[in-house]
PDB file of C-alpha atoms in Angstrom:
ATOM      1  CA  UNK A  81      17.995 -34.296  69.959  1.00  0.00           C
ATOM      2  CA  UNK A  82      21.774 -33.380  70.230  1.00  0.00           C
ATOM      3  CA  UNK A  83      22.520 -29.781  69.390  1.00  0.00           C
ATOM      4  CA  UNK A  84      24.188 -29.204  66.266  1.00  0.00           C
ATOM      5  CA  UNK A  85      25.772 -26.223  68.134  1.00  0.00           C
ATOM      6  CA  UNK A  86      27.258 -28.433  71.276  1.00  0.00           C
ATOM      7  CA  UNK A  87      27.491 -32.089  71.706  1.00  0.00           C
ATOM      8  CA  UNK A  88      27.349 -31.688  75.156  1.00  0.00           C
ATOM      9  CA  UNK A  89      23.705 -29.923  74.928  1.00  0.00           C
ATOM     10  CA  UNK A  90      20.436 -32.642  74.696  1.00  0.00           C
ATOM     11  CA  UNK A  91      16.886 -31.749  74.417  1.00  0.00           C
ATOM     12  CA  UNK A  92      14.166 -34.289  74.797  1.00  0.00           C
ATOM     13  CA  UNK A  93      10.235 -33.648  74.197  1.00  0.00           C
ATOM     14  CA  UNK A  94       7.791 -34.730  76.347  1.00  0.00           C
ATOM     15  CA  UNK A  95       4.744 -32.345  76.690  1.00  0.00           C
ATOM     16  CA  UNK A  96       7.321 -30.072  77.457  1.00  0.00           C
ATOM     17  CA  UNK A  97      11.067 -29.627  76.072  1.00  0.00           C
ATOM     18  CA  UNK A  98      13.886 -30.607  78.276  1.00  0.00           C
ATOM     19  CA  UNK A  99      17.296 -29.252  78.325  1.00  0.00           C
ATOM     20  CA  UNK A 100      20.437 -30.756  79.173  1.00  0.00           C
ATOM     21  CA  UNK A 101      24.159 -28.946  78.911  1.00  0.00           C
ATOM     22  CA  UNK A 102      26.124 -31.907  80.420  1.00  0.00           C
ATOM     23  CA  UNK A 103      24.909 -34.918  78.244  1.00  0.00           C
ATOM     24  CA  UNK A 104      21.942 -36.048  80.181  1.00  0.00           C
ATOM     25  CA  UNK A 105      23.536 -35.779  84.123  1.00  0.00           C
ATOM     26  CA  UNK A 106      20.637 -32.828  85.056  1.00  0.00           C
ATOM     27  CA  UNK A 107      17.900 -30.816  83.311  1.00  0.00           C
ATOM     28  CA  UNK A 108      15.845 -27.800  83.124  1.00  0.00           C
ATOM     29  CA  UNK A 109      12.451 -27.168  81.233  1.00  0.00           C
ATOM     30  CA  UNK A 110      12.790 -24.936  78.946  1.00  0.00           C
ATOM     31  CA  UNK A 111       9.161 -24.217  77.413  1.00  0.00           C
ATOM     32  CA  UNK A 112       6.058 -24.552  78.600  1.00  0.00           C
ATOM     33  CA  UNK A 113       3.321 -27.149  77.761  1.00  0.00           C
ATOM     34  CA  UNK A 114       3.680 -27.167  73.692  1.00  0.00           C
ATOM     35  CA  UNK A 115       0.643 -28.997  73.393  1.00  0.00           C
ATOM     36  CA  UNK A 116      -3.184 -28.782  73.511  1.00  0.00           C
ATOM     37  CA  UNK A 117      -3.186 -30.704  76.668  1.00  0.00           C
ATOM     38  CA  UNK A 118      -6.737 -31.982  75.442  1.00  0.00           C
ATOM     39  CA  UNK A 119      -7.583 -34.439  78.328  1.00  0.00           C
ATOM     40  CA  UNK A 120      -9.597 -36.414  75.915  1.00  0.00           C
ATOM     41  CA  UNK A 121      -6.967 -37.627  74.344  1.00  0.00           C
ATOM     42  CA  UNK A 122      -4.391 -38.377  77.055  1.00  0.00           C
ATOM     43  CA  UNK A 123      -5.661 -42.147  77.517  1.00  0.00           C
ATOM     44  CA  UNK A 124      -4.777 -45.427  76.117  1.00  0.00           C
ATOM     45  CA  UNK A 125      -5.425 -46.246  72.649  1.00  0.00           C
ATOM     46  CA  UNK A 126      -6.397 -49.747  73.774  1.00  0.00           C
ATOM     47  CA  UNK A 127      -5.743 -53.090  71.656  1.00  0.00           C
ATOM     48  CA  UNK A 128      -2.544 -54.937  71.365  1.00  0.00           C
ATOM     49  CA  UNK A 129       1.037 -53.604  70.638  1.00  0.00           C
ATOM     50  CA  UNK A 130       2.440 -54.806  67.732  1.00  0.00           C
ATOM     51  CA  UNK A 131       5.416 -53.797  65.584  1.00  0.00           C
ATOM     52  CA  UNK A 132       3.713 -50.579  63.320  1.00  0.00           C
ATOM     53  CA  UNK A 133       1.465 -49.234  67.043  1.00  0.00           C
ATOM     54  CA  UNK A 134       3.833 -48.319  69.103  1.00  0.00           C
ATOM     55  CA  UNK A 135       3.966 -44.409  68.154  1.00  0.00           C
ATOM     56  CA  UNK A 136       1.783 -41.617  70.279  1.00  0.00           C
ATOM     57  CA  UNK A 137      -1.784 -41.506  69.621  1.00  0.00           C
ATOM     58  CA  UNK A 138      -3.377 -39.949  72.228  1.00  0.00           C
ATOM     59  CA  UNK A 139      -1.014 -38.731  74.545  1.00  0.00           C
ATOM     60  CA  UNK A 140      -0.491 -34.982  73.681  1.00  0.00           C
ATOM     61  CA  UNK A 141       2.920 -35.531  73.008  1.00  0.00           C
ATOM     62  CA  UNK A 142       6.258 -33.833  71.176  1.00  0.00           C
ATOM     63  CA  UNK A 143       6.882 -35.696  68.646  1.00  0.00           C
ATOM     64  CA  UNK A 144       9.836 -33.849  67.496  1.00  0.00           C
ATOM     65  CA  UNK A 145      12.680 -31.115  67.437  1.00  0.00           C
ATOM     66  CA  UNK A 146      14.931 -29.887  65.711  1.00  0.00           C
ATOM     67  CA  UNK A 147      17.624 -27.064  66.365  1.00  0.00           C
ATOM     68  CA  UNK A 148      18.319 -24.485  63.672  1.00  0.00           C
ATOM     69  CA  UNK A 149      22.092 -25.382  62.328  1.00  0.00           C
ATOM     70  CA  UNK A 150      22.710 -21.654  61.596  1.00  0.00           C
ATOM     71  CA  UNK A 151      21.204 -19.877  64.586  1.00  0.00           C
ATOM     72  CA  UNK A 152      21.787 -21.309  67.753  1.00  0.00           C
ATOM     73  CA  UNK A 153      18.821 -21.486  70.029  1.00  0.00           C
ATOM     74  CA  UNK A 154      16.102 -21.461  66.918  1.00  0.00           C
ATOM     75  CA  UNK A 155      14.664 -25.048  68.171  1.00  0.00           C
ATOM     76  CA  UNK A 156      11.383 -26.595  66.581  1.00  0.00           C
ATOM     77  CA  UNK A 157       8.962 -28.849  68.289  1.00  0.00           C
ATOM     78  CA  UNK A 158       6.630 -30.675  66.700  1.00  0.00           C
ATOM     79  CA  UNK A 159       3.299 -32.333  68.316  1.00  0.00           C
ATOM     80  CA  UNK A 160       0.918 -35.430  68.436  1.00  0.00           C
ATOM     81  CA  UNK A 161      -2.086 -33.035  68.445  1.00  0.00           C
ATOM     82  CA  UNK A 162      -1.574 -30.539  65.464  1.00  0.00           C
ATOM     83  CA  UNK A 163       1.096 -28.015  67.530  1.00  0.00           C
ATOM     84  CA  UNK A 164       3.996 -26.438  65.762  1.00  0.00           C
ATOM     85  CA  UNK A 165       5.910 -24.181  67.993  1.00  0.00           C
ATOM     86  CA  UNK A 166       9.292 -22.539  67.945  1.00  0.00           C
ATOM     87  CA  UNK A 167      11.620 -20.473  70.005  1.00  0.00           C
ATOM     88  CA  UNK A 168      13.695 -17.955  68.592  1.00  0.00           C
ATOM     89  CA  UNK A 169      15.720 -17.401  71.831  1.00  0.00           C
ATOM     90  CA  UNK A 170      16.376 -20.701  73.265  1.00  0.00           C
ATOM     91  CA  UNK A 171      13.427 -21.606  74.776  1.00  0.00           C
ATOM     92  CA  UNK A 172      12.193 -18.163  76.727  1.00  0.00           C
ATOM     93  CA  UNK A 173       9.232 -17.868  74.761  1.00  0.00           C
ATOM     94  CA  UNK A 174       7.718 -19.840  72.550  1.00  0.00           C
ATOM     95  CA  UNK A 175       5.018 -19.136  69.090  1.00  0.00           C
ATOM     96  CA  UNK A 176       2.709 -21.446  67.796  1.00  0.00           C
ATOM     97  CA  UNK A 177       3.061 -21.585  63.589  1.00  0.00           C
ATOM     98  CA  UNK A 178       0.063 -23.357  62.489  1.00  0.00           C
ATOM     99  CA  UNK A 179      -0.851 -26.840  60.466  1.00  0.00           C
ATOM    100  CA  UNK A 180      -3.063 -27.357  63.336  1.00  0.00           C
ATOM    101  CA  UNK A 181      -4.925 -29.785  61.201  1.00  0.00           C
ATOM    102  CA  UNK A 182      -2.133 -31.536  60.262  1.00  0.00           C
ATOM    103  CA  UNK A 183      -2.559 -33.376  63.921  1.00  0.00           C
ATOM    104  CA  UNK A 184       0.885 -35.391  63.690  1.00  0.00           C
ATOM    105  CA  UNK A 185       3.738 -33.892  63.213  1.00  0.00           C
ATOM    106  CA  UNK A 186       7.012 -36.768  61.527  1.00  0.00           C
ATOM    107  CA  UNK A 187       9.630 -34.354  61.028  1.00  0.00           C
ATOM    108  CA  UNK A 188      11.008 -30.859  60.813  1.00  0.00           C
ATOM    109  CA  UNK A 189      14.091 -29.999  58.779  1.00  0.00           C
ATOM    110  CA  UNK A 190      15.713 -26.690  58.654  1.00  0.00           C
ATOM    111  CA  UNK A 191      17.886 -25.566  55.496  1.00  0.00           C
ATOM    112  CA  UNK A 192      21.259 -25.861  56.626  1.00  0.00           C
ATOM    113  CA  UNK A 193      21.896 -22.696  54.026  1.00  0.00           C
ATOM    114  CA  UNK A 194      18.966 -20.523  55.405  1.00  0.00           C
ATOM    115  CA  UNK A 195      17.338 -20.838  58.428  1.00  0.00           C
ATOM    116  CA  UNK A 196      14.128 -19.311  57.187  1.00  0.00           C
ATOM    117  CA  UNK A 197      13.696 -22.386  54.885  1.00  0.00           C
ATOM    118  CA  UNK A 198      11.369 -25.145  57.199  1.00  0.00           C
ATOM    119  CA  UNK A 199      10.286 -28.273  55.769  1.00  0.00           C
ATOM    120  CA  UNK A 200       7.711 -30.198  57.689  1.00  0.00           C
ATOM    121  CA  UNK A 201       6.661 -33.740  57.384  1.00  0.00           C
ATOM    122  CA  UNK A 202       2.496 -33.702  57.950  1.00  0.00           C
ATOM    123  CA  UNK A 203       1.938 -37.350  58.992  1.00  0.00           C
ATOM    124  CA  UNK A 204      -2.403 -35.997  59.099  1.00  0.00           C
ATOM    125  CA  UNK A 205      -5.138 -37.163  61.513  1.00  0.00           C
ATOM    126  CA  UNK A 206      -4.882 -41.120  62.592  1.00  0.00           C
ATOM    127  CA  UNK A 207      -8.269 -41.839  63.035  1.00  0.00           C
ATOM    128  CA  UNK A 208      -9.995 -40.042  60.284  1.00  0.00           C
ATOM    129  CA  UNK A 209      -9.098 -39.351  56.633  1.00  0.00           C
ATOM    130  CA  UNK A 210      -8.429 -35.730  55.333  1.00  0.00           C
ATOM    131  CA  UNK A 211      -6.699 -32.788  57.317  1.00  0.00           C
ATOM    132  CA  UNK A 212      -3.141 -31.029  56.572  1.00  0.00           C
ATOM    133  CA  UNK A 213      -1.311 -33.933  54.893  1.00  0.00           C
ATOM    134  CA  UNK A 214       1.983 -33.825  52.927  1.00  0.00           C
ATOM    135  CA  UNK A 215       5.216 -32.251  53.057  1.00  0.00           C
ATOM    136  CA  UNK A 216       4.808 -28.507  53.597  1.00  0.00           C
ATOM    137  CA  UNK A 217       7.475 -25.518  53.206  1.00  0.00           C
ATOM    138  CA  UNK A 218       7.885 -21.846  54.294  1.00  0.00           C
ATOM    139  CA  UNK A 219      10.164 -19.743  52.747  1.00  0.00           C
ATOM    140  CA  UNK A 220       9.624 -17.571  56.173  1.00  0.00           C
ATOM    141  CA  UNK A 221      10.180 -18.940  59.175  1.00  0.00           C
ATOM    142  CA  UNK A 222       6.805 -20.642  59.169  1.00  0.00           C
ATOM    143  CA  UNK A 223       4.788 -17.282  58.756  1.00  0.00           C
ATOM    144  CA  UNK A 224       3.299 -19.177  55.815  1.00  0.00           C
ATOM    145  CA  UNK A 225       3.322 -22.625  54.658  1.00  0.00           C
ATOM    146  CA  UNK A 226       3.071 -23.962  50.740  1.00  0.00           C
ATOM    147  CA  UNK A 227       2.193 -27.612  50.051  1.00  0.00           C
ATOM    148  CA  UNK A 228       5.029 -28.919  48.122  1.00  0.00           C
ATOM    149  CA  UNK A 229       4.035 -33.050  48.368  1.00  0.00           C
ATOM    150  CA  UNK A 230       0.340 -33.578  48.134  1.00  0.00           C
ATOM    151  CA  UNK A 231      -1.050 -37.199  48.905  1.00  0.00           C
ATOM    152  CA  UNK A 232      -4.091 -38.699  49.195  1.00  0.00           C
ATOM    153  CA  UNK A 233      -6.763 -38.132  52.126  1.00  0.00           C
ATOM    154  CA  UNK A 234      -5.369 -41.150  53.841  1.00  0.00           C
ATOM    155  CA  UNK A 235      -1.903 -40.967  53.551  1.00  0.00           C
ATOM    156  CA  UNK A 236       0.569 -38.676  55.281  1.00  0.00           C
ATOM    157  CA  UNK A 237       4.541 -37.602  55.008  1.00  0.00           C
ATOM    158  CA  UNK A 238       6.275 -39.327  58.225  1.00  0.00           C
ATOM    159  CA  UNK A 239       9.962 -38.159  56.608  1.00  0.00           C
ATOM    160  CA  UNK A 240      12.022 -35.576  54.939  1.00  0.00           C
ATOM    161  CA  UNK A 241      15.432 -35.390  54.559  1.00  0.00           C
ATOM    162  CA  UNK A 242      17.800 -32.945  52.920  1.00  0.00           C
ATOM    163  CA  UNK A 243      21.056 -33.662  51.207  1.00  0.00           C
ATOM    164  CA  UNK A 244      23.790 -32.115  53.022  1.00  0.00           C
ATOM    165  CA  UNK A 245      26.112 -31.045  49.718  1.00  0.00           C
ATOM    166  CA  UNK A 246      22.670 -29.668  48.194  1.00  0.00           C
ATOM    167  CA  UNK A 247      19.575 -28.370  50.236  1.00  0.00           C
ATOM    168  CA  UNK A 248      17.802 -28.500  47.067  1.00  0.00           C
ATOM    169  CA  UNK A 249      17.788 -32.146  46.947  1.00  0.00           C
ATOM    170  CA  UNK A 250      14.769 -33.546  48.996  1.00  0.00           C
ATOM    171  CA  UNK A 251      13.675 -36.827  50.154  1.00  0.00           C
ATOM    172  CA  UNK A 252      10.850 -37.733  51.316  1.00  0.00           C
ATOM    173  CA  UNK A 253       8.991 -40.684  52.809  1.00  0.00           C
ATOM    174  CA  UNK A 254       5.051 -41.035  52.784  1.00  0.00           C
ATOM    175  CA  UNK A 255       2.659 -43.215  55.007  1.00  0.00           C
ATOM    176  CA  UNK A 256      -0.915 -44.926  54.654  1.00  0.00           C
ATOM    177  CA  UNK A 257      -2.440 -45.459  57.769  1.00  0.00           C
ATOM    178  CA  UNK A 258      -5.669 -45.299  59.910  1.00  0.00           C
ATOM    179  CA  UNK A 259      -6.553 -46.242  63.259  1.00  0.00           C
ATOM    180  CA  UNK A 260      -9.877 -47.493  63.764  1.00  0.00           C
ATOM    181  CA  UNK A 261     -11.962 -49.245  66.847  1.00  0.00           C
ATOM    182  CA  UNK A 262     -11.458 -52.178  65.977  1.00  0.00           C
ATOM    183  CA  UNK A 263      -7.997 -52.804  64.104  1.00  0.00           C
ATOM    184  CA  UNK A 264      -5.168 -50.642  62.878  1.00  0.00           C
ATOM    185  CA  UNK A 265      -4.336 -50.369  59.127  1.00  0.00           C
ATOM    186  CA  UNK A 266      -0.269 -50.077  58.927  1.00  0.00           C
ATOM    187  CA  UNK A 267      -0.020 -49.387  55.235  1.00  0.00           C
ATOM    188  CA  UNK A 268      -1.275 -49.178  51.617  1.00  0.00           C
ATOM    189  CA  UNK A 269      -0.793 -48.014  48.643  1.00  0.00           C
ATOM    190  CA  UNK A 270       0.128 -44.392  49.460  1.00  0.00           C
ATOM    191  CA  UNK A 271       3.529 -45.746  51.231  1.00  0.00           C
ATOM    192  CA  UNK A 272       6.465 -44.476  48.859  1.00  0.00           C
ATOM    193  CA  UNK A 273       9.255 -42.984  48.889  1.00  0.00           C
ATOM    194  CA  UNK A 274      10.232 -39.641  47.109  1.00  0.00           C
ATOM    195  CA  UNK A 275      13.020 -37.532  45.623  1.00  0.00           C
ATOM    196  CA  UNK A 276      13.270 -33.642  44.474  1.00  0.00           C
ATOM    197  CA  UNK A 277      16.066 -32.200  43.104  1.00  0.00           C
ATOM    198  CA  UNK A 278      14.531 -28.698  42.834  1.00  0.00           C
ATOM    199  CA  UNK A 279      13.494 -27.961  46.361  1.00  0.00           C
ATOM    200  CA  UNK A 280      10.423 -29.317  45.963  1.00  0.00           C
ATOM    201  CA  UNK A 281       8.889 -28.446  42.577  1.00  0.00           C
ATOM    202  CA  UNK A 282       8.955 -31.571  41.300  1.00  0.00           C
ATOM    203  CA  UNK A 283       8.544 -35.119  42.311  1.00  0.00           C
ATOM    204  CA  UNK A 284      10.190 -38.622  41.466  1.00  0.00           C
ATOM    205  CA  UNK A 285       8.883 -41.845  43.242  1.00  0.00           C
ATOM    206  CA  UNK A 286      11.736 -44.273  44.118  1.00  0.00           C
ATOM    207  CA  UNK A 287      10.893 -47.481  43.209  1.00  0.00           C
ATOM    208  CA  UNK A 288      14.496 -49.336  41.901  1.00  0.00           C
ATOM    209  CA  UNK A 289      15.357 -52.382  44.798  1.00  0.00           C
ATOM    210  CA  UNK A 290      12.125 -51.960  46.562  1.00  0.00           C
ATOM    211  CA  UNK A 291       9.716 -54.869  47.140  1.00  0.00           C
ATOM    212  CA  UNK A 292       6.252 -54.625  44.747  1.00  0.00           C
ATOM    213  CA  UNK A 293       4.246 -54.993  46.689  1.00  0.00           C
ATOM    214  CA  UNK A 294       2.024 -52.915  49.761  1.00  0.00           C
ATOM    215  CA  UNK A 295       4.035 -51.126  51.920  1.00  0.00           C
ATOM    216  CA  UNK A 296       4.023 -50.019  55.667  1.00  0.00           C
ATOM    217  CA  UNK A 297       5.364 -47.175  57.335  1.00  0.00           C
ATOM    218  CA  UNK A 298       9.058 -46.818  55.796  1.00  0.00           C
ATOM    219  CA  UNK A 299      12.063 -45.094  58.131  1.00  0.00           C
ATOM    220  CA  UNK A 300      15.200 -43.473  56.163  1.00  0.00           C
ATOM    221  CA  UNK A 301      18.137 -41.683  56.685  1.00  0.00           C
ATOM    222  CA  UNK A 302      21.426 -40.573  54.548  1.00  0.00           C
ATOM    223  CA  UNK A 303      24.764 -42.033  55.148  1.00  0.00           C
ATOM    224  CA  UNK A 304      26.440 -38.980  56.410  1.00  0.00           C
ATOM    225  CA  UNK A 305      30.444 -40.349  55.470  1.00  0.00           C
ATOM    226  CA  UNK A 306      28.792 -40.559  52.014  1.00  0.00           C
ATOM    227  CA  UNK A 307      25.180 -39.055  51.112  1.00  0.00           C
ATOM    228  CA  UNK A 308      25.051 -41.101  47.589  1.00  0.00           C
ATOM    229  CA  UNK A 309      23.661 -43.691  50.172  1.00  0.00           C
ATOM    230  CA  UNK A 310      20.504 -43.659  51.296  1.00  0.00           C
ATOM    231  CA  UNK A 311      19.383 -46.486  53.632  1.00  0.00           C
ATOM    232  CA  UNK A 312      15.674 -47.184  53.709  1.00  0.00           C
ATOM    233  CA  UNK A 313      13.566 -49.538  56.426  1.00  0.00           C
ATOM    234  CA  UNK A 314      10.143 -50.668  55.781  1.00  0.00           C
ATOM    235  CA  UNK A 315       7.432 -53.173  56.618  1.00  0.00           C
ATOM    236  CA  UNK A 316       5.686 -54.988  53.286  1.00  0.00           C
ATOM    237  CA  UNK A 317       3.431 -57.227  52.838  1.00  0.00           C
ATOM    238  CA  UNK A 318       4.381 -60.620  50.330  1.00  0.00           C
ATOM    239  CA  UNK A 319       2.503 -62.306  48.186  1.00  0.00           C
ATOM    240  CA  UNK A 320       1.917 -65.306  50.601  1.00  0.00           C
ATOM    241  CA  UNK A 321       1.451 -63.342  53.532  1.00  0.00           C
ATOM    242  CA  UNK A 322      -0.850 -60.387  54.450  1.00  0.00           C
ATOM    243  CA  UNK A 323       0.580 -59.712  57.590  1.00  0.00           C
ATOM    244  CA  UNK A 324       3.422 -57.316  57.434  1.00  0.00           C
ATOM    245  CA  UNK A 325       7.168 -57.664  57.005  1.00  0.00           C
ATOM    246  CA  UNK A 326       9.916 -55.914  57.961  1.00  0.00           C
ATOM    247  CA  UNK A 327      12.982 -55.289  55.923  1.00  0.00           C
TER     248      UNK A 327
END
C-alpha cells in the first residue's frame, strides 16, 4: 500500500506491517504480529495451484491495509485468520476491532469524508459455511459494526469500493467459494456484483454486459481519470465448459 499522505511512504503486510519512507530501499516493522499466529494453520493447503487458489489459506497472513486519507497514520490491517486491527498513531500501538468470525478479511475502505466511516469486505470462513459474511460498516471507528450486505452462508464480500465524487455511492463485489479435502469450489451462484447509492441501505445487483452464467471470484476497480467507469474481472463458467473462464 502507498500512502495517500506520501508517495514516497510503502507499507506491506506480512504477519507483521512493514514500513518504508524511501519507496522500498529499507524498512522498519512497525506493529507487532497482527495475527493469531495459530500454528495449525501455518502449513500448506496441499493440492494443485490453479488460477482461483493462489490466495492465503492457512498462513496467518495480512491480507490487507489501508491508510486513513484524512488522518495520517490511521492504517488498517486486515487478516487471513479473522484479525482486524488498527493504529491510530502510526503503528506504536495497535487494537484489535472484532469480526473475528469473519476469518478473511478482502478489503477495508475508509470514507474519504470521515474517517470514522469503515467499510469492510467479510470474504467468511473457506472451509466451512456460515461465520461473519458480507459487507459490514461502523459509523465509529470500528467500535461497532452493522451488516449492510447480507449473503448467503457460503458466499462472502471479497470487494468494496467507494466513488470518489460521492462516498455514498458503494460497490461491492461478492464471492462463492469453499475449500474442501478434496477439491476447491471457485464460484456459484452467490458471485455478483453490487451497487448502493445510499451508503448502503439499499442494494442493486449489476447484471447489464455480464456473462449469464456461474461466476467465480470477480476483481474491480474505478477508473480514477473518470469514475463513470468501472472495470470488472471475473472467471465464468460457459455453457460448453464447466471449467472456469477468465474475462
Amino acid at each position: 500500500m502507498i500512502s495517500p499522505h506520501d508517495p514516497e511512504t510503502v507499507y506491506v503486510g506480512g504477519n507483521v506491517v512493514f514500513k518504508s519512507n524511501n519507496r522500498g530501499k529499507s524498512w522498519e516493522v512497525i506493529s507487532p504480529d497482527l495475527t493469531t499466529n495459530d500454528k495449525s494453520k501455518q502449513r500448506s493447503s496441499g493440492g494443485t495451484i490453479y488460477q482461483d487458489n493462489t490466495a492465503a489459506e492457512f498462513h496467518c497472513t495480512i491480507l490487507y491495509l489501508a491508510e486513513s486519507p484524512i488522518q495520517k497514520g490511521v492504517i488498517w490491517a486486515g487478516t487471513d485468520d479473522g484479525n482486524i486491527q488498527v493504529t491510530l498513531d502510526g503503528g506504536k500501538s495497535w487494537k484489535n476491532m472484532g469480526l473475528k468470525n469473519s476469518e478473511h478479511i478482502g478489503m477495508i475502505e475508509i470514507d474519504p469524508n470521515n474517517s470514522n466511516n469503515i467499510y469492510v469486505a467479510a470474504y467468511g470462513p473457506l472451509w466451512k459455511e456460515g461465520g461473519e459474511r458480507g459487507l459490514y460498516f461502523s459509523k465509529n471507528g470500528g467500535k461497532d459494526w452493522e451488516l449492510i450486505l447480507k449473503t448467503d452462508e457460503h458466499t462472502g464480500v471479497n470487494e468494496v469500493h467507494l466513488d470518489p465524487r460521492n462516498s455514498s455511492t458503494i460497490y461491492a463485489t461478492t464471492h462463492q467459494r469453499r475449500r474442501h479435502v478434496y477439491t476447491y469450489v471457485g464460484g456459484g451462484l452467490g458471485s455478483k456484483i453490487y451497487k448502493s447509492t445510499d451508503s448502503g441501505k439499499s442494494w442493486k445487483e449489476l447484471k447489464s454486459g455480464l456473462p449469464n452464467s456461474i461466476k467465480g471470484r470477480i476483481g474491480m476497480d474505478i477508473s480514477p481519470a473518470n469514475p463513470d467507469y468501472l472495470y470488472a474481472c471475473l472467471l465464468y463458467t460457459s455453457d460448453a465448459a464447466d471449467d472456469m473462464q477468465c474475462v
